[in-house]
Short mmCIF file of C-alpha atoms in Angstrom, two decimals:
data_model
loop_
_atom_site.label_atom_id
_atom_site.label_comp_id
_atom_site.label_asym_id
_atom_site.label_seq_id
_atom_site.Cartn_x
_atom_site.Cartn_y
_atom_site.Cartn_z
CA MET A 1 -69.01 -130.38 98.95
CA THR A 2 -65.33 -130.21 99.86
CA LEU A 3 -63.66 -127.22 101.49
CA LEU A 4 -62.02 -126.41 98.16
CA GLU A 5 -65.39 -126.44 96.39
CA PHE A 6 -66.90 -124.30 99.17
CA SER A 7 -64.10 -121.76 98.72
CA GLN A 8 -64.60 -121.68 94.98
CA LYS A 9 -68.35 -121.30 95.25
CA PHE A 10 -68.18 -118.57 97.87
CA PRO A 11 -64.90 -116.76 97.22
CA SER A 12 -65.94 -113.48 98.80
CA GLU A 13 -68.18 -111.87 101.40
CA ASP A 14 -70.31 -110.53 98.57
CA SER A 15 -70.94 -113.98 97.14
CA CYS A 16 -72.12 -115.11 100.64
CA ILE A 17 -74.41 -112.10 100.94
CA GLU A 18 -75.90 -112.88 97.53
CA TYR A 19 -76.52 -116.47 98.63
CA PHE A 20 -78.36 -115.37 101.87
CA LYS A 21 -80.28 -112.74 99.87
CA LYS A 22 -81.51 -115.38 97.40
CA GLN A 23 -82.53 -117.68 100.27
CA LYS A 24 -84.47 -114.94 102.01
CA GLU A 25 -86.22 -114.02 98.74
CA LYS A 26 -87.15 -117.64 98.16
CA GLN A 27 -88.96 -117.57 101.54
CA GLY A 28 -90.66 -114.35 100.68
CA VAL A 29 -89.91 -110.98 102.31
CA VAL A 30 -92.84 -109.49 104.23
CA CYS A 31 -92.63 -106.16 105.99
CA LYS A 32 -92.95 -106.65 109.76
CA LYS A 33 -94.40 -103.15 110.08
CA CYS A 34 -97.09 -102.94 107.43
CA GLY A 35 -97.29 -106.45 105.90
CA SER A 36 -96.36 -105.38 102.36
CA LYS A 37 -94.61 -107.88 100.07
CA GLU A 38 -93.04 -105.13 97.88
CA HIS A 39 -89.42 -104.48 98.68
CA TYR A 40 -86.23 -103.18 97.06
CA TRP A 41 -82.71 -104.27 97.79
CA ASN A 42 -80.57 -101.74 99.71
CA LYS A 43 -77.01 -102.75 99.13
CA THR A 44 -75.57 -100.20 101.58
CA TYR A 45 -77.31 -101.93 104.55
CA ASN A 46 -77.68 -105.47 103.03
CA SER A 47 -81.41 -105.15 103.59
CA HIS A 48 -84.79 -105.32 101.85
CA ASP A 49 -86.51 -102.01 102.33
CA CYS A 50 -90.32 -101.86 102.14
CA LYS A 51 -91.64 -99.82 99.26
CA GLN A 52 -94.69 -98.78 101.29
CA CYS A 53 -93.32 -97.68 104.66
CA ARG A 54 -89.54 -97.87 104.11
CA TYR A 55 -89.07 -100.35 107.04
CA ARG A 56 -85.72 -102.06 106.70
CA THR A 57 -85.37 -105.86 107.00
CA THR A 58 -81.75 -106.93 107.07
CA LEU A 59 -80.49 -110.29 106.02
CA ARG A 60 -79.74 -111.05 109.68
CA SER A 61 -83.30 -110.15 110.93
CA GLY A 62 -85.15 -113.07 112.39
CA THR A 63 -82.20 -115.43 112.19
CA VAL A 64 -79.49 -116.75 114.56
CA MET A 65 -77.24 -114.14 113.03
CA GLU A 66 -79.47 -111.24 114.21
CA SER A 67 -77.20 -109.83 116.91
CA SER A 68 -73.96 -110.95 115.32
CA LYS A 69 -71.27 -108.78 113.82
CA LEU A 70 -69.48 -111.75 112.28
CA PRO A 71 -69.11 -111.77 108.50
CA PHE A 72 -71.62 -113.68 106.44
CA LYS A 73 -68.77 -115.91 105.19
CA TYR A 74 -68.14 -117.11 108.70
CA TRP A 75 -71.76 -117.97 109.17
CA LEU A 76 -72.05 -119.74 105.84
CA TYR A 77 -68.89 -121.72 106.55
CA THR A 78 -70.35 -122.75 109.95
CA ILE A 79 -73.52 -123.95 108.27
CA TYR A 80 -71.46 -125.87 105.76
CA LEU A 81 -69.60 -127.66 108.61
CA MET A 82 -72.91 -128.79 110.16
#
């Protein structure tokens, strides 16, 4: 993929968030607190919230991005460069 193709595929922060969301859902989201696999998407916090105990699992949780405040677009671009 060229830089131009990357920019077209991921034109905004929201498109990058959607990509990371789909990747996390492919792996399966499991609540760290109660073990439930039932979640709903919380767009305000970019997180999967547990339907059982309301524990919030953000897209950054358990990743190298966990303590980062950088935009998702920067992270996706960095991964692309690797």
